Amino acid sequence: MAYRFLIIGAGFSGSVLANKLINGLDCSIEIWDERNHIGGNCHTERDAETGIMVHQYGPHIFNTDKKEIWDYVNSFVEFRPYVHRVKAMSGDRVYPLPVNLSTINQFFNRTFTPAEAREQLENVADKSITDPQNFEEQALRFIGKDLYKAFFYGYTKKQWGCEPTELPASILKRIPVRFNYDDNYHNNLYTGIPVEGYTAVMQKMIDHPAIKVSLGKKFIPGESSDHFDHVFYTGPIDAYFNYRHGRLGYRTVTFEQHSAEGDYQGLAQMNYCDEEVPYTRIVEHKYFTPWEQHDKTIYVKEFSKETTEDDIPYYPKRLSADKQMLQSYREAATSLKGVSFLGRLATYRYMDMHHVIGEAMDFVGRYITALKENTSIPVFPNEEQF
Ligand SMILES: Cc1cc2nc3c(=O)[nH]c(=O)nc-3n(C[C@H](O)[C@H](O)[C@H](O)COP(=O)(O)OP(=O)(O)OC[C@H]3O[C@@H](n4cnc5c(N)ncnc54)[C@H](O)[C@@H]3O)c2cc1C
């Protein structure tokens, strides 16, 4: 018997689910997405005027330590190596990020060795804080007031819309400081960018005669999904239950796109650490394809704000009230039959692309095993694994 599946969402979660299901089972699949394009938040599109590939919902760099995931995405399209280097504007000066030996030397106007830089930070750290209770205390404890104010305070306040003292210390699990000159933003084994953008990767994943994609089609739970054997839902979990326990907290981003002749800022990403500057960062998209030549440029200012009903949810806040609410939704989800919840929105976690891809790959394996062995169908991914 051929199974009939419905997948909600044509982002990486939905696309990998479709690709793995179609290759693992005798089935037909419908994918619905309420947007007018596939790709979810990783959608890329060439700007009609300049030909520059624009990451429409913010910059995306693919990075993973897992060879299986890297080989999988590379089996669809060509990825080229890409090293992400970020600078920070603090006051009227530009520093390398993450904070590294070069940043520390520039900041203190010294030429420390790694050991001396470590000692310097120990000297300026606030040792009176023994058990940090919030983000600010966590930062002060390790890097002291001046570095914290210069690189973390204003940026964090803009990003999360509150005082860093209101944020849990766990957000800053490890202070991103390096005592060498390494300014590569990612330290994963595999880092790259697909030559023709991310939407092309997903297009290849779902290119199959038994997969039908419907765009501009919103899924309303309880309506029109009866004739499918199973629904894989990658939208927001609170929306699935019509917000019956309330709305999970997210920050969102608004984008202000500009074009100009030549270069605008000389690199892909400049963070703005000062509270007075209203945007958090400026992203210049042609730097994501260093193998292309463009006379013009496109740069995008990003503004962070609270998510309202009409906004796209971006960064889950995961405050303790959110986590309690999430628990109620998870319980409601587990009591349903014939629906599974995957991806960043349905599990309410910040997840990189390789996380959602890895979880979807793993999930289809578990789903097929459950079908074959007639055991209970998994509702959520195995979140411990990634
Ligand atoms: C600003 C920003 C920068 C990022 N940068 C990176 C990066 O550099 N590297 C990295 O690895 N990751 C990055 N990420 C994370 C990356 O965007 C996610 O991992 C990825 O988009 C998750 O894919 P997904 O399919 O789970 O969700 P999404 O991409 O959000 O896809 C979900 C889809 O479901 C659709 N949908 C929802 N509800 C419904 C409904 N009721 N009916 C129909 N359709 C529906 C939506 O329209 C959407 O297309 C970044 C995220 C953000 C916010």
Short mmCIF file of C-alpha atoms and ligand atoms in Angstrom, two decimals:
data_model
loop_
_atom_site.label_atom_id
_atom_site.label_comp_id
_atom_site.label_asym_id
_atom_site.label_seq_id
_atom_site.Cartn_x
_atom_site.Cartn_y
_atom_site.Cartn_z
CA MET A 1 0.00 0.00 0.00
CA ALA A 2 1.40 3.43 -0.91
CA TYR A 3 1.30 5.86 2.00
CA ARG A 4 0.00 9.40 1.56
CA PHE A 5 1.87 12.01 3.55
CA LEU A 6 1.34 15.70 4.16
CA ILE A 7 4.30 17.87 5.11
CA ILE A 8 3.67 21.38 6.39
CA GLY A 9 6.54 23.72 5.62
CA ALA A 10 9.01 23.67 2.71
CA GLY A 11 12.09 24.72 4.71
CA PHE A 12 15.03 22.41 5.37
CA SER A 13 13.00 20.32 7.85
CA GLY A 14 10.14 19.70 5.41
CA SER A 15 12.42 19.20 2.40
CA VAL A 16 14.67 16.63 4.12
CA LEU A 17 11.62 14.79 5.46
CA ALA A 18 10.18 14.61 1.95
CA ASN A 19 13.46 13.51 0.39
CA LYS A 20 14.09 10.77 2.94
CA LEU A 21 10.49 9.51 3.00
CA ILE A 22 10.22 9.28 -0.78
CA ASN A 23 13.47 7.31 -0.92
CA GLY A 24 12.62 5.09 2.04
CA LEU A 25 8.95 4.16 1.53
CA ASP A 26 6.38 3.55 -1.19
CA CYS A 27 4.54 6.85 -0.79
CA SER A 28 3.23 10.07 -2.31
CA ILE A 29 3.79 13.39 -0.59
CA GLU A 30 2.16 16.80 -0.56
CA ILE A 31 4.12 19.75 0.82
CA TRP A 32 2.21 22.88 1.72
CA ASP A 33 3.79 26.19 2.54
CA GLU A 34 1.95 29.40 3.23
CA ARG A 35 4.75 31.46 1.64
CA ASN A 36 5.05 31.86 -2.11
CA HIS A 37 8.45 30.16 -2.23
CA ILE A 38 10.14 27.06 -0.88
CA GLY A 39 13.23 27.29 1.33
CA GLY A 40 11.69 28.55 4.58
CA ASN A 41 13.95 31.01 6.38
CA CYS A 42 16.96 29.83 4.37
CA HIS A 43 15.42 31.08 1.13
CA THR A 44 17.89 32.75 -1.25
CA GLU A 45 17.08 34.64 -4.41
CA ARG A 46 19.14 36.61 -6.94
CA ASP A 47 18.36 40.32 -6.87
CA ALA A 48 16.84 41.20 -10.25
CA GLU A 49 18.88 44.39 -10.70
CA THR A 50 22.35 43.39 -9.48
CA GLY A 51 22.31 39.59 -9.84
CA ILE A 52 23.59 39.27 -6.25
CA MET A 53 22.37 36.22 -4.34
CA VAL A 54 20.44 37.59 -1.36
CA HIS A 55 19.70 35.55 1.77
CA GLN A 56 16.16 36.88 2.15
CA TYR A 57 15.67 36.13 5.85
CA GLY A 58 19.18 36.93 7.09
CA PRO A 59 22.64 35.53 6.33
CA HIS A 60 23.09 31.77 6.37
CA ILE A 61 26.41 29.95 6.51
CA PHE A 62 26.34 26.18 6.44
CA ASN A 63 28.54 24.61 9.10
CA THR A 64 28.68 21.15 10.61
CA ASP A 65 31.06 18.64 12.17
CA LYS A 66 29.08 15.70 10.84
CA LYS A 67 30.42 14.21 7.64
CA GLU A 68 27.14 12.41 6.97
CA ILE A 69 25.25 15.72 6.90
CA TRP A 70 27.92 17.48 4.84
CA ASP A 71 27.97 14.62 2.28
CA TYR A 72 24.18 14.61 2.17
CA VAL A 73 23.79 18.32 1.30
CA ASN A 74 26.70 18.11 -1.16
CA SER A 75 24.97 15.24 -2.96
CA PHE A 76 22.39 17.73 -4.29
CA VAL A 77 24.41 20.78 -5.34
CA GLU A 78 27.91 22.18 -5.26
CA PHE A 79 28.98 23.91 -2.04
CA ARG A 80 32.10 26.09 -2.04
CA PRO A 81 34.34 26.67 0.98
CA TYR A 82 33.55 29.91 2.76
CA VAL A 83 35.16 31.43 5.86
CA HIS A 84 32.93 33.82 7.77
CA ARG A 85 34.79 36.75 9.32
CA VAL A 86 32.87 39.32 11.34
CA LYS A 87 33.89 42.74 12.59
CA ALA A 88 32.34 44.81 15.37
CA MET A 89 31.89 48.56 15.46
CA SER A 90 32.25 49.74 19.06
CA GLY A 91 32.55 53.46 19.66
CA ASP A 92 34.26 54.75 16.55
CA ARG A 93 36.52 51.74 16.09
CA VAL A 94 36.30 48.46 14.23
CA TYR A 95 37.42 45.25 16.00
CA PRO A 96 37.55 41.59 14.96
CA LEU A 97 34.94 39.19 16.36
CA PRO A 98 34.68 36.80 18.12
CA VAL A 99 36.78 38.61 20.72
CA ASN A 100 40.29 37.21 20.12
CA LEU A 101 43.89 38.16 20.81
CA SER A 102 43.80 40.79 18.10
CA THR A 103 40.63 42.33 19.64
CA ILE A 104 42.11 42.29 23.14
CA ASN A 105 45.39 43.85 21.97
CA GLN A 106 43.57 46.54 20.02
CA PHE A 107 41.19 47.25 22.88
CA PHE A 108 43.92 47.62 25.53
CA ASN A 109 46.42 49.05 23.02
CA ARG A 110 48.96 46.36 23.89
CA THR A 111 50.76 43.42 22.26
CA PHE A 112 49.95 40.63 24.71
CA THR A 113 51.03 37.04 24.23
CA PRO A 114 48.18 34.52 24.67
CA ALA A 115 49.23 33.92 28.30
CA GLU A 116 49.46 37.64 29.03
CA ALA A 117 46.03 38.27 27.50
CA ARG A 118 44.55 35.54 29.67
CA GLU A 119 46.17 37.12 32.71
CA GLN A 120 44.88 40.55 31.69
CA LEU A 121 41.30 39.26 31.54
CA GLU A 122 41.71 37.53 34.89
CA ASN A 123 42.88 40.86 36.32
CA VAL A 124 39.88 42.80 35.01
CA ALA A 125 37.30 40.05 35.72
CA ASP A 126 34.86 40.74 38.55
CA LYS A 127 35.89 38.08 41.05
CA SER A 128 33.29 39.20 43.57
CA ILE A 129 30.71 37.33 41.44
CA THR A 130 31.01 33.68 42.43
CA ASP A 131 27.60 32.38 41.36
CA PRO A 132 26.40 34.41 38.33
CA GLN A 133 22.62 34.80 38.34
CA ASN A 134 22.15 36.42 34.96
CA PHE A 135 23.78 37.16 31.58
CA GLU A 136 25.46 40.34 32.80
CA GLU A 137 26.97 38.75 35.89
CA GLN A 138 28.19 35.82 33.82
CA ALA A 139 29.99 38.21 31.43
CA LEU A 140 31.40 40.48 34.16
CA ARG A 141 32.75 37.50 36.02
CA PHE A 142 34.92 36.46 33.09
CA ILE A 143 35.83 39.57 31.10
CA GLY A 144 35.17 42.55 33.38
CA LYS A 145 33.24 45.76 32.86
CA ASP A 146 35.06 47.44 29.96
CA LEU A 147 35.07 44.56 27.48
CA TYR A 148 31.52 43.68 28.49
CA LYS A 149 30.29 47.22 27.83
CA ALA A 150 32.18 47.49 24.55
CA PHE A 151 31.12 44.22 22.94
CA PHE A 152 28.21 42.61 24.80
CA TYR A 153 25.99 45.06 26.69
CA GLY A 154 24.48 47.21 23.90
CA TYR A 155 24.33 44.42 21.34
CA THR A 156 22.61 42.02 23.73
CA LYS A 157 20.16 44.70 24.87
CA LYS A 158 19.18 45.44 21.25
CA GLN A 159 19.04 41.77 20.29
CA TRP A 160 16.81 40.68 23.19
CA GLY A 161 15.00 43.95 23.93
CA CYS A 162 15.72 43.91 27.66
CA GLU A 163 18.50 44.54 30.16
CA PRO A 164 21.08 41.74 30.13
CA THR A 165 20.43 41.39 33.88
CA GLU A 166 16.97 40.06 32.93
CA LEU A 167 18.42 37.28 30.77
CA PRO A 168 19.46 33.92 32.18
CA ALA A 169 23.19 33.30 32.65
CA SER A 170 22.76 30.15 30.55
CA ILE A 171 22.45 32.23 27.32
CA LEU A 172 26.14 32.96 27.72
CA LYS A 173 27.19 29.43 28.62
CA ARG A 174 30.73 30.03 27.45
CA ILE A 175 32.20 33.51 26.91
CA PRO A 176 33.19 33.62 23.24
CA VAL A 177 36.78 34.78 23.81
CA ARG A 178 39.82 33.32 22.08
CA PHE A 179 43.40 33.74 23.21
CA ASN A 180 44.86 33.39 19.73
CA TYR A 181 44.48 35.27 16.44
CA ASP A 182 41.80 32.95 15.03
CA ASP A 183 38.97 35.15 13.73
CA ASN A 184 37.12 32.45 11.80
CA TYR A 185 33.55 32.82 13.10
CA HIS A 186 32.84 29.09 12.88
CA ASN A 187 35.11 26.35 14.07
CA ASN A 188 33.31 23.41 12.51
CA LEU A 189 35.00 20.82 10.32
CA TYR A 190 32.86 21.67 7.29
CA THR A 191 31.77 25.19 6.36
CA GLY A 192 30.45 26.33 3.00
CA ILE A 193 27.86 28.08 0.90
CA PRO A 194 25.91 26.47 -1.95
CA VAL A 195 26.97 28.05 -5.24
CA GLU A 196 23.38 28.65 -6.37
CA GLY A 197 21.97 29.38 -2.92
CA TYR A 198 19.98 27.32 -0.41
CA THR A 199 16.66 27.29 -2.24
CA ALA A 200 18.38 25.34 -5.03
CA VAL A 201 19.43 22.67 -2.49
CA MET A 202 15.85 22.22 -1.30
CA GLN A 203 14.50 22.29 -4.86
CA LYS A 204 16.73 19.31 -5.66
CA MET A 205 15.71 17.49 -2.47
CA ILE A 206 12.01 17.59 -3.33
CA ASP A 207 12.30 17.17 -7.09
CA HIS A 208 10.36 13.91 -7.52
CA PRO A 209 7.22 13.02 -9.52
CA ALA A 210 5.49 11.73 -6.37
CA ILE A 211 6.11 14.97 -4.43
CA LYS A 212 3.64 17.78 -5.03
CA VAL A 213 4.37 21.25 -3.65
CA SER A 214 1.58 23.76 -3.02
CA LEU A 215 2.74 27.30 -2.27
CA GLY A 216 0.63 30.05 -0.74
CA LYS A 217 -1.31 27.31 1.03
CA LYS A 218 -1.82 27.64 4.76
CA PHE A 219 -2.49 24.55 6.82
CA ILE A 220 -5.27 24.90 9.38
CA PRO A 221 -5.08 22.01 11.86
CA GLY A 222 -8.19 19.86 11.80
CA GLU A 223 -9.11 20.97 8.27
CA SER A 224 -8.41 19.08 5.05
CA SER A 225 -5.77 16.68 6.25
CA ASP A 226 -8.06 13.68 6.85
CA HIS A 227 -7.10 11.79 3.74
CA PHE A 228 -3.40 11.61 4.64
CA ASP A 229 -1.87 8.74 6.57
CA HIS A 230 0.42 11.05 8.49
CA VAL A 231 1.10 14.78 8.85
CA PHE A 232 4.63 16.09 9.47
CA TYR A 233 4.25 19.59 10.85
CA THR A 234 7.20 22.04 10.85
CA GLY A 235 5.26 25.23 11.69
CA PRO A 236 5.00 26.88 15.14
CA ILE A 237 3.74 24.45 17.78
CA ASP A 238 1.64 27.13 19.55
CA ALA A 239 -0.09 28.01 16.25
CA TYR A 240 -1.01 24.32 15.74
CA PHE A 241 -3.08 24.50 18.92
CA ASN A 242 -4.45 27.93 18.08
CA TYR A 243 -2.44 29.45 20.95
CA ARG A 244 -4.70 27.84 23.53
CA HIS A 245 -1.96 28.04 26.20
CA GLY A 246 -0.67 31.43 25.00
CA ARG A 247 2.00 32.60 22.54
CA LEU A 248 5.57 31.39 22.89
CA GLY A 249 8.01 34.30 23.06
CA TYR A 250 10.21 35.07 20.07
CA ARG A 251 12.33 37.96 18.86
CA THR A 252 11.95 38.86 15.23
CA VAL A 253 14.09 40.78 12.75
CA THR A 254 13.12 43.47 10.28
CA PHE A 255 15.35 44.05 7.28
CA GLU A 256 16.12 47.33 5.55
CA GLN A 257 17.68 46.64 2.17
CA HIS A 258 19.84 49.14 0.26
CA SER A 259 21.90 49.01 -2.91
CA ALA A 260 24.98 51.01 -3.84
CA GLU A 261 27.87 51.13 -6.30
CA GLY A 262 31.05 49.22 -5.47
CA ASP A 263 31.56 48.03 -1.89
CA TYR A 264 29.71 49.29 1.17
CA GLN A 265 31.60 47.97 4.19
CA GLY A 266 34.32 45.67 2.87
CA LEU A 267 33.08 42.41 4.42
CA ALA A 268 29.98 40.26 4.88
CA GLN A 269 29.00 41.22 8.42
CA MET A 270 29.58 44.22 10.67
CA ASN A 271 28.00 44.10 14.14
CA TYR A 272 27.06 47.36 15.84
CA CYS A 273 27.68 47.02 19.56
CA ASP A 274 26.57 50.46 20.71
CA GLU A 275 23.11 50.82 22.17
CA GLU A 276 22.56 54.19 20.39
CA VAL A 277 22.83 52.59 16.92
CA PRO A 278 19.34 51.21 16.27
CA TYR A 279 20.36 48.21 14.14
CA THR A 280 22.27 45.17 15.36
CA ARG A 281 24.28 44.46 12.22
CA ILE A 282 24.76 45.23 8.54
CA VAL A 283 25.13 42.34 6.12
CA GLU A 284 26.61 42.78 2.64
CA HIS A 285 25.46 39.86 0.58
CA LYS A 286 27.92 39.69 -2.28
CA TYR A 287 30.60 38.63 0.19
CA PHE A 288 28.84 35.27 0.58
CA THR A 289 29.81 34.42 -3.01
CA PRO A 290 33.45 35.53 -3.24
CA TRP A 291 33.73 33.57 -6.50
CA GLU A 292 31.30 36.01 -8.21
CA GLN A 293 32.09 39.52 -9.48
CA HIS A 294 29.56 42.34 -8.97
CA ASP A 295 30.08 46.04 -9.61
CA LYS A 296 27.13 46.96 -7.40
CA THR A 297 26.37 45.88 -3.88
CA ILE A 298 23.41 45.12 -1.63
CA TYR A 299 23.58 45.69 2.10
CA VAL A 300 20.90 45.03 4.68
CA LYS A 301 20.45 46.61 8.10
CA GLU A 302 18.89 44.29 10.69
CA PHE A 303 16.66 45.58 13.47
CA SER A 304 15.61 43.28 16.28
CA LYS A 305 12.18 43.56 17.87
CA GLU A 306 9.51 41.74 19.81
CA THR A 307 7.37 39.42 17.67
CA THR A 308 3.76 40.43 17.15
CA GLU A 309 1.00 38.41 15.47
CA ASP A 310 1.99 39.51 11.97
CA ASP A 311 5.73 38.93 12.32
CA ILE A 312 7.79 35.90 11.44
CA PRO A 313 9.09 34.33 14.65
CA TYR A 314 12.92 34.15 14.53
CA TYR A 315 14.74 33.64 17.80
CA PRO A 316 12.96 31.68 20.56
CA LYS A 317 13.35 33.51 23.86
CA ARG A 318 12.89 30.38 25.98
CA LEU A 319 12.31 32.25 29.23
CA SER A 320 10.99 30.09 32.06
CA ALA A 321 7.33 31.02 31.33
CA ASP A 322 7.90 29.98 27.69
CA LYS A 323 9.35 26.66 28.73
CA GLN A 324 6.34 25.93 30.93
CA MET A 325 4.00 26.83 28.07
CA LEU A 326 6.02 24.65 25.71
CA GLN A 327 5.58 21.72 28.07
CA SER A 328 1.77 22.11 27.84
CA TYR A 329 1.96 22.16 24.04
CA ARG A 330 4.24 19.12 23.98
CA GLU A 331 1.77 17.21 26.12
CA ALA A 332 -1.08 18.21 23.80
CA ALA A 333 1.00 17.11 20.79
CA THR A 334 1.80 13.72 22.27
CA SER A 335 -1.89 12.99 22.80
CA LEU A 336 -2.65 13.41 19.07
CA LYS A 337 -2.66 10.60 16.53
CA GLY A 338 -1.11 10.83 13.07
CA VAL A 339 0.95 14.03 13.52
CA SER A 340 4.66 14.55 14.15
CA PHE A 341 6.35 17.84 15.04
CA LEU A 342 9.78 18.76 13.69
CA GLY A 343 12.06 21.68 13.04
CA ARG A 344 12.89 24.92 14.80
CA LEU A 345 9.30 26.21 15.12
CA ALA A 346 7.56 22.98 16.08
CA THR A 347 10.14 22.20 18.76
CA TYR A 348 10.69 25.86 19.78
CA ARG A 349 14.49 25.74 19.78
CA TYR A 350 17.16 27.82 18.08
CA MET A 351 18.54 25.37 15.54
CA ASP A 352 21.14 25.73 12.83
CA MET A 353 20.54 24.20 9.42
CA HIS A 354 22.66 21.15 10.15
CA HIS A 355 20.63 20.53 13.33
CA VAL A 356 17.26 20.50 11.54
CA ILE A 357 18.69 18.45 8.67
CA GLY A 358 20.26 15.92 11.04
CA GLU A 359 17.08 15.62 13.10
CA ALA A 360 14.86 15.16 10.03
CA MET A 361 17.20 12.47 8.63
CA ASP A 362 17.23 10.66 11.94
CA PHE A 363 13.48 11.06 12.40
CA VAL A 364 12.58 9.41 9.11
CA GLY A 365 14.75 6.42 10.09
CA ARG A 366 12.85 6.11 13.39
CA TYR A 367 9.50 6.63 11.68
CA ILE A 368 10.11 3.89 9.10
CA THR A 369 11.35 1.49 11.77
CA ALA A 370 8.19 2.15 13.84
CA LEU A 371 5.99 1.45 10.81
CA LYS A 372 7.81 -1.79 10.01
CA GLU A 373 7.86 -3.03 13.59
CA ASN A 374 4.37 -1.78 14.31
CA THR A 375 5.53 0.17 17.36
CA SER A 376 4.42 3.66 18.40
CA ILE A 377 5.07 6.41 15.86
CA PRO A 378 7.47 9.09 17.13
CA VAL A 379 5.90 12.50 17.70
CA PHE A 380 9.06 14.56 18.26
CA PRO A 381 12.67 14.18 17.11
CA ASN A 382 15.22 12.69 19.41
CA GLU A 383 16.46 16.03 20.70
CA GLU A 384 19.26 14.54 22.78
CA GLN A 385 21.18 13.54 19.70
CA PHE A 386 21.99 16.93 18.24
C1 LIG B 1 18.64 35.57 11.19
C2 LIG B 1 18.98 34.09 11.18
C3 LIG B 1 20.21 33.69 10.72
C4 LIG B 1 20.53 32.34 10.68
N1 LIG B 1 21.77 31.98 10.24
C5 LIG B 1 22.10 30.67 10.20
C6 LIG B 1 23.38 30.27 9.75
O1 LIG B 1 24.25 31.10 9.42
N2 LIG B 1 23.66 28.94 9.73
C7 LIG B 1 22.75 27.99 10.10
O2 LIG B 1 23.06 26.79 10.02
N3 LIG B 1 21.51 28.34 10.50
C8 LIG B 1 21.16 29.64 10.57
N4 LIG B 1 19.91 30.02 11.00
C9 LIG B 1 18.92 28.97 11.34
C10 LIG B 1 18.09 28.47 10.13
O3 LIG B 1 17.37 29.57 9.59
C11 LIG B 1 17.15 27.35 10.57
O4 LIG B 1 17.91 26.26 11.05
C12 LIG B 1 16.23 26.81 9.47
O5 LIG B 1 15.57 27.83 8.77
C13 LIG B 1 15.19 25.88 10.09
O6 LIG B 1 14.44 25.25 9.07
P1 LIG B 1 12.95 24.74 9.35
O7 LIG B 1 12.53 24.03 8.12
O8 LIG B 1 12.87 24.00 10.62
O9 LIG B 1 12.10 26.07 9.57
P2 LIG B 1 11.69 27.23 8.54
O10 LIG B 1 12.83 27.52 7.64
O11 LIG B 1 11.14 28.33 9.35
O12 LIG B 1 10.52 26.59 7.68
C14 LIG B 1 9.21 26.42 8.18
C15 LIG B 1 8.24 26.67 7.04
O13 LIG B 1 6.93 26.31 7.48
C16 LIG B 1 6.00 27.20 6.88
N5 LIG B 1 4.76 27.18 7.69
C17 LIG B 1 4.65 27.43 9.00
N6 LIG B 1 3.37 27.28 9.41
C18 LIG B 1 2.64 26.95 8.30
C19 LIG B 1 1.26 26.65 8.07
N7 LIG B 1 0.34 26.65 9.06
N8 LIG B 1 0.86 26.34 6.81
C20 LIG B 1 1.77 26.31 5.79
N9 LIG B 1 3.10 26.58 5.96
C21 LIG B 1 3.53 26.88 7.20
C22 LIG B 1 6.73 28.54 6.90
O14 LIG B 1 6.20 29.40 5.92
C23 LIG B 1 8.18 28.12 6.60
O15 LIG B 1 8.48 28.23 5.23
C24 LIG B 1 19.58 31.36 11.10
C25 LIG B 1 18.34 31.79 11.58
C26 LIG B 1 18.06 33.13 11.65
C27 LIG B 1 16.75 33.55 12.25
#
